[in-house]
mmCIF file of C-alpha atoms and ligand atoms in Angstrom:
data_model
loop_
_atom_site.group_PDB
_atom_site.id
_atom_site.type_symbol
_atom_site.label_atom_id
_atom_site.label_comp_id
_atom_site.label_asym_id
_atom_site.label_seq_id
_atom_site.Cartn_x
_atom_site.Cartn_y
_atom_site.Cartn_z
ATOM 1 C CA MET A 443 5.110 20.960 -6.454
ATOM 2 C CA MET A 444 4.739 17.941 -4.473
ATOM 3 C CA PHE A 445 5.923 18.527 -0.971
ATOM 4 C CA ASN A 446 7.139 21.541 1.173
ATOM 5 C CA ARG A 447 10.639 22.794 0.074
ATOM 6 C CA VAL A 448 11.529 24.863 3.428
ATOM 7 C CA GLY A 449 10.419 21.651 5.635
ATOM 8 C CA TYR A 450 12.628 19.297 3.227
ATOM 9 C CA ALA A 451 15.825 21.662 3.205
ATOM 10 C CA ALA A 452 15.810 21.197 6.942
ATOM 11 C CA LEU A 453 15.589 17.677 6.556
ATOM 12 C CA ARG A 454 18.808 17.198 4.301
ATOM 13 C CA GLY A 455 21.551 14.682 5.001
ATOM 14 C CA SER A 456 21.110 12.504 7.894
ATOM 15 C CA ARG A 457 20.713 13.598 11.441
ATOM 16 C CA SER A 458 21.327 11.681 14.609
ATOM 17 C CA VAL A 459 18.586 11.929 17.262
ATOM 18 C CA LYS A 460 18.273 10.580 20.870
ATOM 19 C CA VAL A 461 15.209 7.949 20.734
ATOM 20 C CA GLY A 462 14.840 6.243 24.354
ATOM 21 C CA ASN A 463 18.036 5.280 25.626
ATOM 22 C CA ARG A 464 19.353 4.572 21.961
ATOM 23 C CA GLN A 465 20.970 6.703 19.165
ATOM 24 C CA GLN A 466 19.426 6.205 16.191
ATOM 25 C CA ASN A 467 20.446 7.603 13.145
ATOM 26 C CA LEU A 468 18.157 8.422 10.316
ATOM 27 C CA HIS A 469 19.563 8.736 7.005
ATOM 28 C CA VAL A 470 17.219 10.970 4.814
ATOM 29 C CA VAL A 471 18.517 10.891 1.054
ATOM 30 C CA ARG A 472 16.473 12.403 -1.773
ATOM 31 C CA THR A 473 18.370 11.454 -5.033
ATOM 32 C CA VAL A 474 18.996 8.309 -7.009
ATOM 33 C CA GLU A 475 22.378 8.933 -6.621
ATOM 34 C CA ASP A 476 22.608 9.104 -2.830
ATOM 35 C CA MET A 477 20.174 6.181 -2.518
ATOM 36 C CA VAL A 478 22.610 4.219 -4.508
ATOM 37 C CA ALA A 479 25.698 5.435 -2.747
ATOM 38 C CA TYR A 480 23.799 4.613 0.735
ATOM 39 C CA HIS A 481 23.557 1.066 -0.539
ATOM 40 C CA ARG A 482 26.963 0.765 -1.518
ATOM 41 C CA GLN A 483 28.460 2.258 1.978
ATOM 42 C CA HIS A 484 25.753 0.635 4.287
ATOM 43 C CA ILE A 485 24.592 -2.605 2.637
ATOM 44 C CA GLY A 486 26.859 -3.795 0.030
ATOM 45 C CA VAL A 487 26.881 -7.643 -0.475
ATOM 46 C CA ALA A 488 27.204 -8.323 3.182
ATOM 47 C CA LYS A 489 23.912 -6.792 4.633
ATOM 48 C CA SER A 490 20.267 -7.014 3.506
ATOM 49 C CA LEU A 491 18.307 -4.494 3.615
ATOM 50 C CA GLY A 492 14.183 -4.336 3.576
ATOM 51 C CA PHE A 493 12.245 -2.177 2.106
ATOM 52 C CA VAL A 494 8.658 -0.223 2.688
ATOM 53 C CA PRO A 495 7.349 1.618 -0.099
ATOM 54 C CA THR A 496 4.838 4.610 1.072
ATOM 55 C CA MET A 497 3.291 7.751 0.369
ATOM 56 C CA GLY A 498 3.696 9.041 3.871
ATOM 57 C CA ALA A 499 0.886 9.999 6.375
ATOM 58 C CA LEU A 500 2.128 7.031 8.300
ATOM 59 C CA HIS A 501 0.097 4.983 10.845
ATOM 60 C CA ALA A 502 0.145 1.986 12.848
ATOM 61 C CA GLY A 503 -0.277 0.133 9.328
ATOM 62 C CA HIS A 504 2.637 1.535 7.805
ATOM 63 C CA LEU A 505 4.901 0.541 10.772
ATOM 64 C CA SER A 506 3.780 -2.688 11.376
ATOM 65 C CA LEU A 507 5.227 -3.147 7.744
ATOM 66 C CA VAL A 508 8.680 -1.404 9.109
ATOM 67 C CA HIS A 509 8.754 -3.576 12.051
ATOM 68 C CA LYS A 510 8.641 -7.030 9.958
ATOM 69 C CA ALA A 511 11.245 -5.430 7.563
ATOM 70 C CA LYS A 512 13.423 -4.688 10.378
ATOM 71 C CA ALA A 513 12.967 -8.121 12.114
ATOM 72 C CA GLU A 514 13.874 -9.908 8.802
ATOM 73 C CA ASN A 515 16.719 -7.458 7.512
ATOM 74 C CA ASP A 516 19.998 -6.267 8.603
ATOM 75 C CA GLN A 517 18.915 -2.635 7.972
ATOM 76 C CA VAL A 518 15.477 -0.745 6.697
ATOM 77 C CA ALA A 519 14.655 1.739 4.150
ATOM 78 C CA VAL A 520 11.247 3.282 3.588
ATOM 79 C CA SER A 521 10.232 5.763 1.036
ATOM 80 C CA ILE A 522 7.811 8.436 0.953
ATOM 81 C CA PHE A 523 6.660 9.639 -2.280
ATOM 82 C CA VAL A 524 3.191 10.551 -3.263
ATOM 83 C CA ASN A 525 2.270 9.012 -6.673
ATOM 84 C CA PRO A 526 0.287 11.089 -8.794
ATOM 85 C CA LYS A 527 -0.478 8.161 -10.668
ATOM 86 C CA GLN A 528 -2.151 6.158 -7.827
ATOM 87 C CA PHE A 529 -5.352 8.552 -7.152
ATOM 88 C CA SER A 530 -8.483 7.595 -7.868
ATOM 89 C CA ALA A 531 -11.092 9.823 -10.306
ATOM 90 C CA GLY A 532 -12.124 13.061 -8.361
ATOM 91 C CA GLU A 533 -9.534 12.527 -5.651
ATOM 92 C CA ASP A 534 -7.457 15.855 -4.861
ATOM 93 C CA LEU A 535 -4.004 14.919 -4.895
ATOM 94 C CA ASP A 536 -3.161 18.430 -3.294
ATOM 95 C CA LYS A 537 -5.263 17.635 -0.413
ATOM 96 C CA TYR A 538 -3.710 14.191 0.517
ATOM 97 C CA PRO A 539 -2.412 14.620 4.052
ATOM 98 C CA ARG A 540 1.363 15.107 3.897
ATOM 99 C CA GLN A 541 3.076 15.570 7.254
ATOM 100 C CA VAL A 542 7.083 14.559 6.683
ATOM 101 C CA GLU A 543 8.077 15.778 9.679
ATOM 102 C CA ALA A 544 5.826 13.789 11.853
ATOM 103 C CA ASP A 545 6.686 10.661 9.856
ATOM 104 C CA LEU A 546 10.439 11.183 10.165
ATOM 105 C CA LYS A 547 9.843 11.127 13.823
ATOM 106 C CA LEU A 548 8.091 8.220 13.797
ATOM 107 C CA LEU A 549 10.300 6.398 11.494
ATOM 108 C CA ARG A 550 13.301 7.187 13.778
ATOM 109 C CA GLU A 551 11.192 5.684 16.706
ATOM 110 C CA VAL A 552 10.911 2.208 15.006
ATOM 111 C CA GLY A 553 14.201 2.486 14.099
ATOM 112 C CA THR A 554 14.675 3.142 10.275
ATOM 113 C CA ASP A 555 17.970 3.327 8.756
ATOM 114 C CA VAL A 556 16.970 5.254 5.760
ATOM 115 C CA VAL A 557 14.383 7.244 4.104
ATOM 116 C CA PHE A 558 14.238 7.722 0.477
ATOM 117 C CA LEU A 559 12.447 10.979 0.036
ATOM 118 C CA PRO A 560 12.185 11.962 -4.026
ATOM 119 C CA GLU A 561 10.779 14.821 -5.328
ATOM 120 C CA LEU A 562 8.371 14.671 -8.258
ATOM 121 C CA SER A 563 10.973 15.682 -10.832
ATOM 122 C CA THR A 564 13.257 12.987 -9.331
ATOM 123 C CA MET A 565 10.938 10.186 -10.069
ATOM 124 C CA TYR A 566 9.600 11.570 -13.365
ATOM 125 C CA PRO A 567 12.123 13.858 -15.117
ATOM 126 C CA SER A 568 10.783 13.675 -18.103
ATOM 127 C CA GLN A 569 8.391 12.244 -20.595
ATOM 128 C CA SER A 570 9.285 8.646 -20.355
ATOM 129 C CA LEU A 571 9.339 6.185 -22.987
ATOM 130 C CA CYS A 572 9.151 3.037 -20.718
ATOM 131 C CA GLN A 573 6.648 1.743 -18.535
ATOM 132 C CA VAL A 574 5.557 -1.382 -16.864
ATOM 133 C CA GLU A 575 2.154 -2.648 -18.097
ATOM 134 C CA ALA A 576 0.043 -5.785 -16.605
ATOM 135 C CA PRO A 577 -2.690 -5.456 -19.768
ATOM 136 C CA ALA A 578 -4.931 -7.571 -17.497
ATOM 137 C CA PHE A 579 -5.410 -5.292 -15.036
ATOM 138 C CA ASN A 580 -6.438 -2.409 -17.188
ATOM 139 C CA SER A 581 -9.959 -2.952 -16.964
ATOM 140 C CA ILE A 582 -10.386 -4.589 -13.381
ATOM 141 C CA LEU A 583 -11.076 -2.613 -9.735
ATOM 142 C CA GLU A 584 -9.495 0.808 -9.597
ATOM 143 C CA GLY A 585 -8.292 0.324 -13.354
ATOM 144 C CA GLN A 586 -12.430 0.437 -14.177
ATOM 145 C CA ALA A 587 -12.364 4.237 -13.910
ATOM 146 C CA ARG A 588 -8.606 4.943 -14.811
ATOM 147 C CA PRO A 589 -7.146 2.046 -17.049
ATOM 148 C CA GLU A 590 -3.670 4.039 -16.422
ATOM 149 C CA PHE A 591 -3.503 3.282 -12.315
ATOM 150 C CA PHE A 592 -2.104 0.166 -12.184
ATOM 151 C CA ARG A 593 0.659 1.056 -14.823
ATOM 152 C CA GLY A 594 1.454 3.786 -12.690
ATOM 153 C CA VAL A 595 1.465 1.676 -9.573
ATOM 154 C CA ALA A 596 3.579 -0.985 -11.493
ATOM 155 C CA THR A 597 6.019 1.559 -12.877
ATOM 156 C CA VAL A 598 6.474 3.542 -9.830
ATOM 157 C CA VAL A 599 7.381 0.356 -7.566
ATOM 158 C CA CYS A 600 9.453 -0.925 -10.365
ATOM 159 C CA LYS A 601 11.491 2.398 -10.367
ATOM 160 C CA LEU A 602 11.741 2.287 -6.482
ATOM 161 C CA PHE A 603 12.933 -1.408 -6.224
ATOM 162 C CA ASN A 604 15.709 -0.492 -8.779
ATOM 163 C CA ILE A 605 16.707 2.404 -6.969
ATOM 164 C CA VAL A 606 16.511 1.191 -3.381
ATOM 165 C CA ASN A 607 17.993 -2.424 -4.383
ATOM 166 C CA ALA A 608 16.585 -4.159 -1.714
ATOM 167 C CA ASP A 609 16.208 -7.915 -0.816
ATOM 168 C CA ARG A 610 13.133 -7.887 0.498
ATOM 169 C CA SER A 611 10.249 -5.405 0.035
ATOM 170 C CA TYR A 612 6.899 -5.303 2.193
ATOM 171 C CA PHE A 613 3.763 -4.298 1.388
ATOM 172 C CA GLY A 614 0.029 -4.335 3.016
ATOM 173 C CA GLN A 615 -2.504 -6.639 2.267
ATOM 174 C CA LYS A 616 -5.132 -3.476 2.579
ATOM 175 C CA ASP A 617 -4.061 -2.973 -1.369
ATOM 176 C CA ILE A 618 -4.253 -6.698 -2.086
ATOM 177 C CA SER A 619 -4.721 -5.845 -5.823
ATOM 178 C CA GLN A 620 -1.019 -3.877 -5.681
ATOM 179 C CA CYS A 621 0.516 -6.871 -3.730
ATOM 180 C CA ILE A 622 -0.813 -9.419 -6.421
ATOM 181 C CA LEU A 623 0.620 -7.266 -9.156
ATOM 182 C CA VAL A 624 3.715 -6.657 -7.630
ATOM 183 C CA ARG A 625 4.519 -10.228 -6.865
ATOM 184 C CA ARG A 626 3.787 -11.287 -10.582
ATOM 185 C CA MET A 627 5.847 -8.052 -11.504
ATOM 186 C CA VAL A 628 8.742 -9.391 -9.806
ATOM 187 C CA GLU A 629 8.305 -12.775 -10.777
ATOM 188 C CA ASP A 630 7.487 -12.347 -14.850
ATOM 189 C CA LEU A 631 10.453 -9.687 -15.045
ATOM 190 C CA ASN A 632 12.934 -11.493 -12.623
ATOM 191 C CA MET A 633 13.429 -8.785 -10.245
ATOM 192 C CA ARG A 634 15.716 -9.428 -7.324
ATOM 193 C CA THR A 635 13.717 -8.468 -4.357
ATOM 194 C CA LYS A 636 11.316 -11.089 -2.231
ATOM 195 C CA ILE A 637 7.646 -9.797 -1.792
ATOM 196 C CA VAL A 638 6.258 -10.081 1.503
ATOM 197 C CA VAL A 639 2.794 -9.479 2.324
ATOM 198 C CA CYS A 640 1.491 -8.252 6.026
ATOM 199 C CA GLU A 641 -1.562 -8.219 6.931
ATOM 200 C CA THR A 642 -4.075 -5.242 7.360
ATOM 201 C CA MET A 643 -4.063 -3.476 10.907
ATOM 202 C CA ARG A 644 -6.981 -2.570 11.970
ATOM 203 C CA ASP A 645 -8.910 -0.371 14.484
ATOM 204 C CA ALA A 646 -10.484 -1.904 17.211
ATOM 205 C CA ASP A 647 -14.365 -1.842 15.441
ATOM 206 C CA GLY A 648 -12.610 -3.688 12.386
ATOM 207 C CA LEU A 649 -11.941 -0.285 9.988
ATOM 208 C CA ALA A 650 -8.748 -0.903 8.157
ATOM 209 C CA MET A 651 -6.141 1.553 8.739
ATOM 210 C CA SER A 652 -5.569 4.281 6.540
ATOM 211 C CA SER A 653 -4.071 7.822 5.740
ATOM 212 C CA ARG A 654 -7.448 8.592 3.879
ATOM 213 C CA ASN A 655 -9.577 8.025 6.955
ATOM 214 C CA ALA A 656 -8.484 10.927 8.160
ATOM 215 C CA TYR A 657 -11.266 12.647 5.633
ATOM 216 C CA LEU A 658 -13.678 11.078 7.555
ATOM 217 C CA LYS A 659 -15.746 13.377 9.612
ATOM 218 C CA PRO A 660 -16.633 11.661 13.039
ATOM 219 C CA PHE A 661 -20.096 10.899 12.655
ATOM 220 C CA GLU A 662 -18.611 9.231 9.104
ATOM 221 C CA ARG A 663 -16.031 7.705 11.176
ATOM 222 C CA GLU A 664 -18.719 5.658 13.895
ATOM 223 C CA LYS A 665 -20.044 3.749 10.623
ATOM 224 C CA ALA A 666 -17.011 3.447 8.470
ATOM 225 C CA ASP A 667 -16.844 -0.246 10.356
ATOM 226 C CA ILE A 668 -19.781 -1.376 7.760
ATOM 227 C CA LEU A 669 -17.176 -2.350 4.551
ATOM 228 C CA PHE A 670 -15.182 -4.786 7.001
ATOM 229 C CA LYS A 671 -18.533 -6.198 8.278
ATOM 230 C CA ALA A 672 -19.788 -7.002 5.332
ATOM 231 C CA LEU A 673 -16.834 -8.831 4.023
ATOM 232 C CA SER A 674 -16.589 -10.554 7.272
ATOM 233 C CA ILE A 675 -19.996 -11.860 6.312
ATOM 234 C CA GLY A 676 -19.144 -12.707 3.024
ATOM 235 C CA LYS A 677 -15.749 -14.720 4.327
ATOM 236 C CA ALA A 678 -17.837 -16.295 6.798
ATOM 237 C CA LEU A 679 -20.386 -17.446 4.392
ATOM 238 C CA CYS A 680 -17.683 -18.546 1.858
ATOM 239 C CA GLU A 681 -15.890 -20.668 4.388
ATOM 240 C CA LYS A 682 -19.005 -22.328 5.979
ATOM 241 C CA LYS A 683 -20.438 -23.244 2.429
ATOM 242 C CA GLY A 684 -17.494 -23.918 0.824
ATOM 243 C CA MET A 685 -18.363 -22.851 -2.570
ATOM 244 C CA LEU A 686 -21.048 -20.820 -3.643
ATOM 245 C CA SER A 687 -21.837 -18.396 -6.801
ATOM 246 C CA ARG A 688 -20.284 -14.910 -7.311
ATOM 247 C CA GLU A 689 -24.229 -13.513 -7.439
ATOM 248 C CA SER A 690 -25.067 -14.809 -4.174
ATOM 249 C CA LEU A 691 -21.691 -14.268 -2.323
ATOM 250 C CA SER A 692 -21.970 -10.445 -3.801
ATOM 251 C CA ALA A 693 -25.413 -10.283 -3.303
ATOM 252 C CA GLU A 694 -24.826 -10.909 0.405
ATOM 253 C CA ILE A 695 -22.182 -8.108 0.659
ATOM 254 C CA MET A 696 -24.273 -5.923 -0.746
ATOM 255 C CA LYS A 697 -27.067 -6.681 1.523
ATOM 256 C CA VAL A 698 -24.948 -5.698 4.189
ATOM 257 C CA LEU A 699 -23.662 -2.447 2.984
ATOM 258 C CA LYS A 700 -27.222 -1.414 1.957
ATOM 259 C CA THR A 701 -28.180 -1.129 5.525
ATOM 260 C CA GLU A 702 -25.747 1.743 6.228
ATOM 261 C CA PRO A 703 -27.446 5.274 4.447
ATOM 262 C CA LEU A 704 -24.068 6.788 5.023
ATOM 263 C CA VAL A 705 -22.734 4.428 2.027
ATOM 264 C CA THR A 706 -23.463 6.657 -1.162
ATOM 265 C CA GLN A 707 -21.951 4.508 -3.480
ATOM 266 C CA VAL A 708 -20.470 0.504 -4.193
ATOM 267 C CA GLU A 709 -18.083 1.283 -6.509
ATOM 268 C CA TYR A 710 -17.221 -2.473 -6.846
ATOM 269 C CA ILE A 711 -17.328 -6.029 -4.955
ATOM 270 C CA SER A 712 -14.865 -8.290 -6.367
ATOM 271 C CA ILE A 713 -14.660 -12.020 -5.850
ATOM 272 C CA ALA A 714 -11.232 -12.797 -7.556
ATOM 273 C CA SER A 715 -8.480 -15.127 -7.843
ATOM 274 C CA HIS A 716 -5.548 -14.882 -5.433
ATOM 275 C CA THR A 717 -3.201 -15.405 -8.161
ATOM 276 C CA ASP A 718 -3.930 -12.716 -10.651
ATOM 277 C CA MET A 719 -7.021 -11.035 -9.389
ATOM 278 C CA LYS A 720 -9.237 -12.394 -12.113
ATOM 279 C CA GLU A 721 -13.108 -12.352 -11.362
ATOM 280 C CA LEU A 722 -14.467 -15.895 -10.524
ATOM 281 C CA SER A 723 -17.392 -17.288 -11.491
ATOM 282 C CA VAL A 724 -17.680 -19.339 -8.419
ATOM 283 C CA ALA A 725 -16.176 -18.561 -4.965
ATOM 284 C CA ASN A 726 -14.181 -21.770 -3.606
ATOM 285 C CA ALA A 727 -12.359 -21.728 -0.594
ATOM 286 C CA THR A 728 -10.555 -24.747 -1.168
ATOM 287 C CA ASN A 729 -8.859 -23.044 -4.220
ATOM 288 C CA GLY A 730 -8.870 -19.546 -2.395
ATOM 289 C CA VAL A 731 -10.654 -16.170 -2.837
ATOM 290 C CA VAL A 732 -10.138 -12.231 -2.517
ATOM 291 C CA LEU A 733 -13.055 -10.913 -1.258
ATOM 292 C CA SER A 734 -12.364 -6.865 -1.873
ATOM 293 C CA SER A 735 -14.580 -3.880 -1.971
ATOM 294 C CA ALA A 736 -14.801 0.075 -2.577
ATOM 295 C CA ILE A 737 -17.203 2.168 -1.256
ATOM 296 C CA ARG A 738 -17.869 5.806 -0.776
ATOM 297 C CA LEU A 739 -19.087 6.644 2.698
ATOM 298 C CA GLY A 740 -20.274 10.469 2.073
ATOM 299 C CA ALA A 741 -17.308 11.653 -0.004
ATOM 300 C CA VAL A 742 -14.607 9.282 0.902
ATOM 301 C CA ARG A 743 -13.320 6.027 -0.670
ATOM 302 C CA LEU A 744 -12.771 3.197 1.325
ATOM 303 C CA ILE A 745 -11.300 -0.150 0.208
ATOM 304 C CA ASP A 746 -10.859 -3.623 2.374
ATOM 305 C CA ASN A 747 -10.335 -7.075 1.546
ATOM 306 C CA LEU A 748 -10.410 -10.181 2.976
ATOM 307 C CA LEU A 749 -8.723 -13.643 2.136
ATOM 308 C CA VAL A 750 -10.467 -16.755 2.304
ATOM 309 C CA GLY A 751 -9.253 -20.329 2.656
ATOM 310 C CA LYS A 752 -5.802 -20.922 0.698
ATOM 311 C CA ALA A 753 -5.506 -17.515 -0.740
ATOM 312 C CA GLU A 754 -4.819 -16.867 2.997
ATOM 313 C CA LYS A 755 -1.681 -19.415 3.423
ATOM 314 C CA ASP A 756 -0.642 -18.702 -0.218
ATOM 315 C CA ILE A 757 -0.352 -14.584 0.235
ATOM 316 C CA LEU A 758 0.601 -14.088 3.614
ATOM 317 C CA GLY A 759 2.664 -17.077 4.193
HETATM 318 P P1 LIG B 1569 0.247 3.695 0.888
HETATM 319 O O1 LIG B 1569 1.014 4.918 2.232
HETATM 320 O O2 LIG B 1569 -1.031 4.096 1.638
HETATM 321 O O3 LIG B 1569 0.723 3.723 -0.219
HETATM 322 O O4 LIG B 1569 0.994 2.574 1.660
HETATM 323 C C1 LIG B 1569 2.028 1.995 1.973
HETATM 324 C C2 LIG B 1569 2.194 0.450 2.477
HETATM 325 O O5 LIG B 1569 1.511 0.651 3.516
HETATM 326 C C3 LIG B 1569 1.183 -0.349 1.403
HETATM 327 O O6 LIG B 1569 2.047 -1.618 1.199
HETATM 328 C C4 LIG B 1569 0.119 -0.422 2.058
HETATM 329 O O7 LIG B 1569 -0.584 -1.607 1.891
HETATM 330 C C5 LIG B 1569 0.854 -0.612 3.218
HETATM 331 N N1 LIG B 1569 -0.445 -0.185 4.569
HETATM 332 C C6 LIG B 1569 -1.704 0.626 4.334
HETATM 333 N N2 LIG B 1569 -2.502 0.883 5.300
HETATM 334 C C7 LIG B 1569 -2.229 -0.666 5.961
HETATM 335 C C8 LIG B 1569 -2.949 -1.143 6.961
HETATM 336 N N3 LIG B 1569 -3.922 -0.781 7.875
HETATM 337 N N4 LIG B 1569 -2.315 -2.491 7.431
HETATM 338 C C9 LIG B 1569 -1.227 -3.038 7.085
HETATM 339 N N5 LIG B 1569 -0.523 -2.301 5.869
HETATM 340 C C10 LIG B 1569 -1.046 -1.240 5.565
#
């Protein structure tokens, strides 16, 4: 079972709570049928719906997406679903932080209209015959260790899009390969929702906010800005030189990562195109570059990325 049943039973249906001096009614729906009915009753053709898919354990990064969705749509839907297919090798699905009550409180406070909170059996009721496949992603980044990873991401996002039926869907640049994959999926398969990518929210030292940061021990947290530092140095170099080989750029980033003894593994350093995440032999700021990396700090896996040159404008608008 993915979630605590007792907690969920108490959350069924919609509830009204007082937030500040305003009454915010948050609808919590758990089934596909209820989500479809919500759209029919509250959105229809007259109103617009913004959608923020999440795995919960919400932080300011997630909430920045909700704020943007609220500013651009009549209503906002957020989904909380811990997708088993999105876990890296060795990462324990059962240990992923789950704090549904606290998440709902935060979502009410920022004025979310509806939360889609499905159980595992709702999203994956039986052995399915069809999935969304992006073959070029099967052997890159997370896909190197787990060829099924991006298939899992694309499939669950496609299912959520079909269920929620939003006009615009909001994703964080933090997961840049997911953003690029989902944007291409929507284009290639003529999906109706528009993909909006929002910039990565960071702690004061530059560490990208992530639900997984909770795994860091205090002494590890102190050094966890190393990834942002290394990518920032790479980005500055790329912008200064305009063009440089992937070998030199990758070596510069690696050199910075190696200065931190707590970095136990550099899983990858990727220098890729922002249109399809294909690795580039030359980083050219004019054409646009995505610099990304995954490292282990102690046992904790951290990912981050920076957009260089044209990529920034094309992705973030
Ligand atoms: P997750 O719950 O980790 O699946 O994330 C849900 C959404 O929030 C994804 O689109 C993430 O890219 C986005 N997100 C996660 N962390 C951040 C962050 N630090 N800044 C902006 N968006 C984020």
